[in-house]
Structures are given as structure tokens and as C-alpha cells.
PDB file of C-alpha atoms in Angstrom:
ATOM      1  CA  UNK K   1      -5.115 -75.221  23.883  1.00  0.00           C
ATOM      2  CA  UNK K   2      -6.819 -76.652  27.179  1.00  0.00           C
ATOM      3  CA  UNK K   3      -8.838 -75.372  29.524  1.00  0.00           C
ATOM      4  CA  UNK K   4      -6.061 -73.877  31.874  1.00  0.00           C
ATOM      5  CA  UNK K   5      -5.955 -71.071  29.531  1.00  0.00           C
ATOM      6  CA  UNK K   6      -9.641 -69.986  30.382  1.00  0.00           C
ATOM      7  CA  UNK K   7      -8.896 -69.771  33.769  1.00  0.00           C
ATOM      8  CA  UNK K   8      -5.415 -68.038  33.485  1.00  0.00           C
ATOM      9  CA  UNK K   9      -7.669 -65.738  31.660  1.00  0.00           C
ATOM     10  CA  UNK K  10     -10.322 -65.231  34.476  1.00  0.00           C
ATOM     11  CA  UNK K  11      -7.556 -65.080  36.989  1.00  0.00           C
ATOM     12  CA  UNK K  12      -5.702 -62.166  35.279  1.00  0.00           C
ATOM     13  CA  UNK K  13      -8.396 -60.410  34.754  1.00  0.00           C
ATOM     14  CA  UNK K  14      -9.908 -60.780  38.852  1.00  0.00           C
ATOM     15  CA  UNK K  15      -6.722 -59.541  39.597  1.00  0.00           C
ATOM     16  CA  UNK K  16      -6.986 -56.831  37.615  1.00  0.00           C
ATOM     17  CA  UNK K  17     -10.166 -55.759  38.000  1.00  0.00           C
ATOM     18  CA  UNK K  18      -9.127 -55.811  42.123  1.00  0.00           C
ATOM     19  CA  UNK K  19      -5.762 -53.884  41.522  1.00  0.00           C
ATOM     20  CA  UNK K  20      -8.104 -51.506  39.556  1.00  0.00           C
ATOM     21  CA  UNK K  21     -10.194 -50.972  42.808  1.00  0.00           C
ATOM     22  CA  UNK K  22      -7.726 -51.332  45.366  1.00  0.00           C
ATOM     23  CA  UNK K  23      -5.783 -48.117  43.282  1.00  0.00           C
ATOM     24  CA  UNK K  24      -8.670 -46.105  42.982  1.00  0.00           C
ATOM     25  CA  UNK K  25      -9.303 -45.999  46.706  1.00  0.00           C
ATOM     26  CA  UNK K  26      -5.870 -44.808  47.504  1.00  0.00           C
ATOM     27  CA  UNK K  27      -6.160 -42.240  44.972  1.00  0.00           C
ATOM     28  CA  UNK K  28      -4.390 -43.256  42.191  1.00  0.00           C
ATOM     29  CA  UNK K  29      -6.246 -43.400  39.088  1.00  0.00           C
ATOM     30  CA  UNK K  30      -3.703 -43.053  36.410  1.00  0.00           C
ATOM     31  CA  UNK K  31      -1.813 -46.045  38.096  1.00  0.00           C
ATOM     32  CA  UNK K  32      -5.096 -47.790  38.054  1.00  0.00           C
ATOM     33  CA  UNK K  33      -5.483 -46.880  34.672  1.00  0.00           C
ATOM     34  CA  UNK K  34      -2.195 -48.553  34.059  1.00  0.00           C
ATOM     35  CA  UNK K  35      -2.424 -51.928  35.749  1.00  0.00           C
ATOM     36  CA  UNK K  36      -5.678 -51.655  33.447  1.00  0.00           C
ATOM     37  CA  UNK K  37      -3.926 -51.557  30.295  1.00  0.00           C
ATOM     38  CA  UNK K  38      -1.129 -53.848  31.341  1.00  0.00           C
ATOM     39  CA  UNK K  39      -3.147 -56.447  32.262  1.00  0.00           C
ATOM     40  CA  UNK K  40      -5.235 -55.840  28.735  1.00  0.00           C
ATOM     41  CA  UNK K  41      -2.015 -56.213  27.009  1.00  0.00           C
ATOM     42  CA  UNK K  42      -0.602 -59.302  28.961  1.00  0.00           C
ATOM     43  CA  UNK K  43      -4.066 -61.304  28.086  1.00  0.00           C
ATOM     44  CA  UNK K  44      -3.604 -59.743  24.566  1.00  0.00           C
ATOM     45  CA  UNK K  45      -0.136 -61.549  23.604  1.00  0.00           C
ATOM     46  CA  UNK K  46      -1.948 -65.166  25.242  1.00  0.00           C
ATOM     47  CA  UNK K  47      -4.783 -64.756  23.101  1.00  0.00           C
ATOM     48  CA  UNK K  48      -3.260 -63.550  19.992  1.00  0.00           C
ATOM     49  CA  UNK K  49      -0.812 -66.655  20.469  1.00  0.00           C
ATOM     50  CA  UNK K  50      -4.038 -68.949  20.471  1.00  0.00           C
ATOM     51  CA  UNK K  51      -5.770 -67.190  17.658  1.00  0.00           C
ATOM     52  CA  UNK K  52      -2.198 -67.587  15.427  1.00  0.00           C
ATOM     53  CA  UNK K  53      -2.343 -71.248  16.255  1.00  0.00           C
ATOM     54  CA  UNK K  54      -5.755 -72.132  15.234  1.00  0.00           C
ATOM     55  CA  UNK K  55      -5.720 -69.689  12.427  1.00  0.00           C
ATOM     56  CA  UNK K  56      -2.742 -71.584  11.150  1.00  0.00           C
ATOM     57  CA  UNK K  57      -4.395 -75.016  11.732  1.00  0.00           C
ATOM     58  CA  UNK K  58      -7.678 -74.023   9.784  1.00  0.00           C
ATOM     59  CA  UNK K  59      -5.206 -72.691   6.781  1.00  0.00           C
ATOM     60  CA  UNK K  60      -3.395 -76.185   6.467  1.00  0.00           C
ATOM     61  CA  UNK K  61      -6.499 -78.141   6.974  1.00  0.00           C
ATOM     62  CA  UNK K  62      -8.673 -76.103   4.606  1.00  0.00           C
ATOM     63  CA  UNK K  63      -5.502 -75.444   2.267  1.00  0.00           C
ATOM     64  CA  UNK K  64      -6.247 -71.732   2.126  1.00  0.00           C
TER      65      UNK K  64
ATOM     66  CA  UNK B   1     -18.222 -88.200  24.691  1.00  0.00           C
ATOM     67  CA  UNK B   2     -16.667 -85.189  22.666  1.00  0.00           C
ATOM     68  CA  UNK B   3     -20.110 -83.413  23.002  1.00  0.00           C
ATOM     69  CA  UNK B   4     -19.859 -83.451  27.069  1.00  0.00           C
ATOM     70  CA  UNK B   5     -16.246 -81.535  26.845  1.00  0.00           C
ATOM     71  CA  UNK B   6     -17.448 -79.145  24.250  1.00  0.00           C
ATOM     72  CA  UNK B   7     -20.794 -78.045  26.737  1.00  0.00           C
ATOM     73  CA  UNK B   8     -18.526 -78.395  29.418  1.00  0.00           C
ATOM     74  CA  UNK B   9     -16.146 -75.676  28.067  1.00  0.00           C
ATOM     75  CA  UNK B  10     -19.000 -73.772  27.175  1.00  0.00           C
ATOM     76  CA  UNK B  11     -20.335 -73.813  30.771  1.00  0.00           C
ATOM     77  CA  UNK B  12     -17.227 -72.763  32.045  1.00  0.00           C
ATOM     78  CA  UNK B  13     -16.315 -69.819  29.925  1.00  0.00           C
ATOM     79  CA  UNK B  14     -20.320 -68.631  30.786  1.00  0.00           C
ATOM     80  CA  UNK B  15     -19.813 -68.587  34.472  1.00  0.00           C
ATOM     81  CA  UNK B  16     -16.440 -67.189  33.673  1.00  0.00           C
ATOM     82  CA  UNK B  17     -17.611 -64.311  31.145  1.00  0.00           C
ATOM     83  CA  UNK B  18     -20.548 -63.533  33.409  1.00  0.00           C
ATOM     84  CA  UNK B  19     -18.569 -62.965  36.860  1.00  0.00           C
ATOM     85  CA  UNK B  20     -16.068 -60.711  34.510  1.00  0.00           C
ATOM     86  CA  UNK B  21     -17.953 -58.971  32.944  1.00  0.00           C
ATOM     87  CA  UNK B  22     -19.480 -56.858  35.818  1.00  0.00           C
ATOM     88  CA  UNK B  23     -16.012 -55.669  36.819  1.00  0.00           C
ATOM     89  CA  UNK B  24     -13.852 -55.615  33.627  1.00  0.00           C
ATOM     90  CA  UNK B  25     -15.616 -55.945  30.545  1.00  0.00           C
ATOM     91  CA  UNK B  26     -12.859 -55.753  28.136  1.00  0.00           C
ATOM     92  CA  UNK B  27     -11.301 -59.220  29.722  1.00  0.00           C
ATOM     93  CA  UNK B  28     -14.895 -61.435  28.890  1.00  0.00           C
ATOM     94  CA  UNK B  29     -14.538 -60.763  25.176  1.00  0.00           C
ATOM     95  CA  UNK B  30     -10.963 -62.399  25.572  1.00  0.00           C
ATOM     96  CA  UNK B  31     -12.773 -65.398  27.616  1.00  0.00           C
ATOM     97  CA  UNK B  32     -15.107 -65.774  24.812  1.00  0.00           C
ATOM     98  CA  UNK B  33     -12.878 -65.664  22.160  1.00  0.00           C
ATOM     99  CA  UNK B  34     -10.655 -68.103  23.674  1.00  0.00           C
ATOM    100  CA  UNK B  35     -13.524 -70.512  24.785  1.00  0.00           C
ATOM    101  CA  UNK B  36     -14.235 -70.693  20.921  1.00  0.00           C
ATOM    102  CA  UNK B  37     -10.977 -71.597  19.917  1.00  0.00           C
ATOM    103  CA  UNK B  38     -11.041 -74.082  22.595  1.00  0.00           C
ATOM    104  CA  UNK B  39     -14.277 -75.467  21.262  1.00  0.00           C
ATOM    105  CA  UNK B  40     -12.873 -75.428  17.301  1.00  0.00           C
ATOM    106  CA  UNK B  41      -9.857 -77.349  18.433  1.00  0.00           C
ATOM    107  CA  UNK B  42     -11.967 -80.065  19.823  1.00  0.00           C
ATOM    108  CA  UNK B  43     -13.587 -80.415  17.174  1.00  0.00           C
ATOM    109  CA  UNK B  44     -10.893 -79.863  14.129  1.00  0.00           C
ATOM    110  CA  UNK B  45      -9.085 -83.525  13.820  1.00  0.00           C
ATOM    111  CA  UNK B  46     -12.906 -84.761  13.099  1.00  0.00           C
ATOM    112  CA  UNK B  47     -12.855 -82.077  10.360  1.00  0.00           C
ATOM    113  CA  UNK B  48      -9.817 -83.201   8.965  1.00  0.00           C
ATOM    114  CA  UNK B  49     -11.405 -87.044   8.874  1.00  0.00           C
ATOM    115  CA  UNK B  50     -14.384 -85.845   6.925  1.00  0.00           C
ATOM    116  CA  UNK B  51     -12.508 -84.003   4.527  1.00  0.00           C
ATOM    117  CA  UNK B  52     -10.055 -86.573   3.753  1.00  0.00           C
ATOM    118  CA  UNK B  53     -12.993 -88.265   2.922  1.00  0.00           C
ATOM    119  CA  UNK B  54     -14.707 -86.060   0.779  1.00  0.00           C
ATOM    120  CA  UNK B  55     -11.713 -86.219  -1.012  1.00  0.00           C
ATOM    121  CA  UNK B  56     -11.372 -89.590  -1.799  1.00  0.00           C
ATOM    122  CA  UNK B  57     -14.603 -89.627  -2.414  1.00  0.00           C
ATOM    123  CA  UNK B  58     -13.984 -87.610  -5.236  1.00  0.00           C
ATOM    124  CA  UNK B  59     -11.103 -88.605  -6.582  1.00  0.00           C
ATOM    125  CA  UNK B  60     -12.776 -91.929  -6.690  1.00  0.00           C
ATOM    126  CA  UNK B  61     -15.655 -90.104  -8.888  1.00  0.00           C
ATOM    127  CA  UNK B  62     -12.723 -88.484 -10.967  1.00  0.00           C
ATOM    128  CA  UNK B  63     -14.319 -85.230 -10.067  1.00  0.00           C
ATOM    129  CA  UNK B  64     -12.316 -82.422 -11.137  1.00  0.00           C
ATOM    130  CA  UNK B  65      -9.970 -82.077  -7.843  1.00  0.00           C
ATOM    131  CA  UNK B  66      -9.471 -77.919  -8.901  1.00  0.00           C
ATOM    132  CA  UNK B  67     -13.235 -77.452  -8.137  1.00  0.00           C
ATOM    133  CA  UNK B  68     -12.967 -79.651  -4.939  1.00  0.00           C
ATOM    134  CA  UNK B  69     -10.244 -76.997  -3.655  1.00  0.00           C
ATOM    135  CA  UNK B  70     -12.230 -74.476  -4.502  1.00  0.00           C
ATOM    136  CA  UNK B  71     -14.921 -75.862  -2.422  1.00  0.00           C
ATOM    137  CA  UNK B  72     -13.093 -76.671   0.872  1.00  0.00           C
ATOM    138  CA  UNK B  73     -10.989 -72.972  -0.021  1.00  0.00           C
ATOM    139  CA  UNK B  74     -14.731 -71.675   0.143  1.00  0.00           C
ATOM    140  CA  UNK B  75     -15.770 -73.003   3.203  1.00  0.00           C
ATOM    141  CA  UNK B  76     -12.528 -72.934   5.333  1.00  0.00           C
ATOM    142  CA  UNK B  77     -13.149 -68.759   4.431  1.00  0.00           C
ATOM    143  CA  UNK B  78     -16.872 -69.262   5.907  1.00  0.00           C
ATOM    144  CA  UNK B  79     -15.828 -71.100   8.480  1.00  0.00           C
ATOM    145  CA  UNK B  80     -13.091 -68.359   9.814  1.00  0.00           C
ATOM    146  CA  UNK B  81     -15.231 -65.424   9.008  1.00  0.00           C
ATOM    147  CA  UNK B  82     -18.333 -66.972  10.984  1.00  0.00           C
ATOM    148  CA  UNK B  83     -16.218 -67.036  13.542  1.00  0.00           C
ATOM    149  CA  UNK B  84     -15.146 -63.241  13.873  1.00  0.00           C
ATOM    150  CA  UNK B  85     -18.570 -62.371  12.980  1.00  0.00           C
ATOM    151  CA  UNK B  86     -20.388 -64.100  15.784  1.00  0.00           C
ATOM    152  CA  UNK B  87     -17.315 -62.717  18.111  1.00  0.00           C
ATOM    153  CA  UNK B  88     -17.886 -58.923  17.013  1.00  0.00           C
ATOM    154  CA  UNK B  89     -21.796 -59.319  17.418  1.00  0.00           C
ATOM    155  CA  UNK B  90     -21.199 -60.917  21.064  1.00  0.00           C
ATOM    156  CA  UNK B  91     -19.083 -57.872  22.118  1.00  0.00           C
ATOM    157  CA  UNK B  92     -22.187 -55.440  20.657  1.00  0.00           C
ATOM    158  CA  UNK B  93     -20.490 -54.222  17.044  1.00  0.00           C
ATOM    159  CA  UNK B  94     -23.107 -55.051  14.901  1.00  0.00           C
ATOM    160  CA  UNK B  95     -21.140 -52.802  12.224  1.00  0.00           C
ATOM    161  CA  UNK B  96     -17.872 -54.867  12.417  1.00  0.00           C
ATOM    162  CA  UNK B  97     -19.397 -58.384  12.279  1.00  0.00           C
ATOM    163  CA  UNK B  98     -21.205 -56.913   8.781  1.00  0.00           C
ATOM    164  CA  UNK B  99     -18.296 -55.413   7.369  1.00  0.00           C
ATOM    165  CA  UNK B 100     -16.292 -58.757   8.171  1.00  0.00           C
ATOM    166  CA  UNK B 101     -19.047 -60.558   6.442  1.00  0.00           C
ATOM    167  CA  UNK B 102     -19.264 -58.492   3.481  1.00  0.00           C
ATOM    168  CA  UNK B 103     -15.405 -58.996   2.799  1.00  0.00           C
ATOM    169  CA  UNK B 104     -15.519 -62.422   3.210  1.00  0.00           C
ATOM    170  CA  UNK B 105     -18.364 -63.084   0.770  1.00  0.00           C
ATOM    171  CA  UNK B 106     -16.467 -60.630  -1.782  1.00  0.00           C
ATOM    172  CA  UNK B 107     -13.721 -63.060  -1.261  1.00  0.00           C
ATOM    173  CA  UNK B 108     -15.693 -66.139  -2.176  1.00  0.00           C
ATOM    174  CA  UNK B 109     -17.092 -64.752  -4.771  1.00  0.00           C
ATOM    175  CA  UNK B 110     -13.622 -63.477  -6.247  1.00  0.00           C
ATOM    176  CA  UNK B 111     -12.826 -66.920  -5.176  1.00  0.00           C
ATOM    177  CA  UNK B 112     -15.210 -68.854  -7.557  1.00  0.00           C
ATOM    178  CA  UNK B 113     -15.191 -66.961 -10.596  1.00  0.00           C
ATOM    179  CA  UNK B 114     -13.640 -70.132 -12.445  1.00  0.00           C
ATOM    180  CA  UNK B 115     -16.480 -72.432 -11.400  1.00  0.00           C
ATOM    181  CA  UNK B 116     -18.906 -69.573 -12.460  1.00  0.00           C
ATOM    182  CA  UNK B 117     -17.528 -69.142 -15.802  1.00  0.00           C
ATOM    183  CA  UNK B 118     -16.867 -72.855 -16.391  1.00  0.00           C
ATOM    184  CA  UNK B 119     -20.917 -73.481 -15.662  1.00  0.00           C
ATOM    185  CA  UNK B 120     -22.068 -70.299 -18.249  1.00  0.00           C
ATOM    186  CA  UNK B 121     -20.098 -71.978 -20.693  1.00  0.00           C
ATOM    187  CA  UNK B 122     -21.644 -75.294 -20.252  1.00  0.00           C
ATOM    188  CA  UNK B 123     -25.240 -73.377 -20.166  1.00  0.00           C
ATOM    189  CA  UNK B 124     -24.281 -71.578 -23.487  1.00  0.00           C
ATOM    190  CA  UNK B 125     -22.952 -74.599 -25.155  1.00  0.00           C
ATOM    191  CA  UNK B 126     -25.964 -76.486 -24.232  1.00  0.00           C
ATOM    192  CA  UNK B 127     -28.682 -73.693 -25.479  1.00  0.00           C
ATOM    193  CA  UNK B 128     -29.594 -73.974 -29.058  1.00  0.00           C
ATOM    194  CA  UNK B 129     -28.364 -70.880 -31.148  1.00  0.00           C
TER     195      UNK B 129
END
């Protein structure tokens, strides 16, 4: 839960956003589309992990 | 001290979210969810101080501890829906945030139907008839 996260974040989705551009100009959109979506997905699992954890610390503290 | 690293993380995720979000708007809604949890984890082990001592407070007060739970049950809902809801309004779904908010005060109302009923009764016993 530091700030490395954030910028694993931002760096994933540079890189994506790049790919994204990179693929259009050669033509290929639905591969574009793609490295979209997997990207999307990859950030999805790290922030679902982070929500879980401080979901889960907010239920013990507030003994929901 | 804690303040600085809370603004600081704020800062960041800004520049982050704002440099993101011309290219690849679905990835600054993740930055900005993230840079809240980062800022409720800074700030949770103080929570857990005050509560502690809210409830020995009470118990010192012999305060019913059921209704205390209630309480801190109450707010730890508030506290997670606020959360979603300022998210959902940040990314532009108005709807969302009011739906989220409108389940969660259902909740604490379901939640608090004891208290409710335990303070008519005190009314009705207290009204001449």
C-alpha cells in the first residue's frame, strides 16, 4: 500500500496508451484493441487486490 | 507530519491522473481509486486509536456497548459508501454514486431499527396516557 503502486499504475497505463498508438499506425486496430483490454485487466487484478485489502481492514476495524 | 504525505500523495496521483487521462481515460479512474486507498491507509491506525477510545470511554460510562456497535457498524457503512460515491461522481456517473448512496442509507436504516424502537418506547413510556 505505498506509493510505488501509483506509479506502476501510471507506467502501465503510458505503455499502454503508446502500444495503443504505435498499433494503430501499422494498421492493426483489433490488436490495439487488445493490448487495450489487457492492460485494463492487468491494472484491474492490482487494484482489486488493494481494494480487498482495505475493504477487509475497514470491516475488522469498524466490526462490520 | 502525516498531513504532508497525505497532500503529497494527492499531488502525485493529480499530475498522474491528469497526464493519463488525455490518452487513456479508463487507467486515471484506477489512479484515483488507488490514490484514495493510499490516503485511507494513512490515515486508518489513527482511526483505530480514536475508536478504542470511544470505547472505553463508554464502557467507562456503562453505556450500553450493543448501541455503541451499532454506532461504529453505522459509520464504518458511511465511511465505505462515501468512498464509492465520491469515486463514481469523479469518473462522471452521477446515477451510480446515487444509487450506491441510496443502498447504503437503506442499510443504516435497516441497521438501526433496534435503537429506533428502543427510543419510541422510552417516548411512549414517558408520555402521560
Amino acid at each position: 500500500m505505498d506509493i510505488s503502486l501509483l506509479f506502476r499504475i501510471a507506467a502501465i497505463g503510458i505503455l499502454v496508451a503508446v502500444l495503443y498508438q504505435v498499433l494503430v499506425r501499422a494498421g492493426r486496430e483489433d490488436q490495439a484493441m487488445m493490448t487495450t483490454l489487457a492492460g485494463l485487466i492487468i491494472v484491474l487484478t492490482m487494484v482489486i487486490k488493494e481494494i480487498s485489502t482495505l475493504f477487509n481492514t475497514v470491516r475488522t476495524i469498524f466490526n462490520l | 507530519m502525516e498531513v504532508i504525505k497525505i497532500i503529497g500523495v494527492a499531488f502525485i496521483a493529480l499530475i498522474i491522473v491528469i497526464i493519463i487521462k488525455q490518452h487513456r481515460p479508463e487507467f486515471a479512474i484506477y489512479v484515483s481509486i488507488i490514490a484514495g486507498a493510499i490516503i485511507l491507509f494513512l490515515v486508518l491506525d489513527k482511526l483505530t486509536g480514536i475508536i478504542n477510545l470511544i470505547q472505553n470511554l463508554a464502557n467507562k460510562s456503562n453505556i450500553n456497548s450493543q448501541y455503541l456497535g451499532l454506532l461504529l457498524k453505522i459509520t464504518g457503512i458511511a465511511f465505505l459508501s462515501e468512498f464509492a460515491v465520491s469515486i463514481c461522481q469523479d469518473a462522471g456517473e452521477g446515477a451510480i454514486a446515487t444509487k450506491v448512496e441510496i443502498g447504503s442509507k437503506i442499510i443504516i436504516i435497516a441497521i438501526s431499527i433496534p435503537i429506533i424502537s428502543r427510543l419510541l418506547e422510552v417516548i411512549i413510556n414517558i408520555l402521560p396516557n
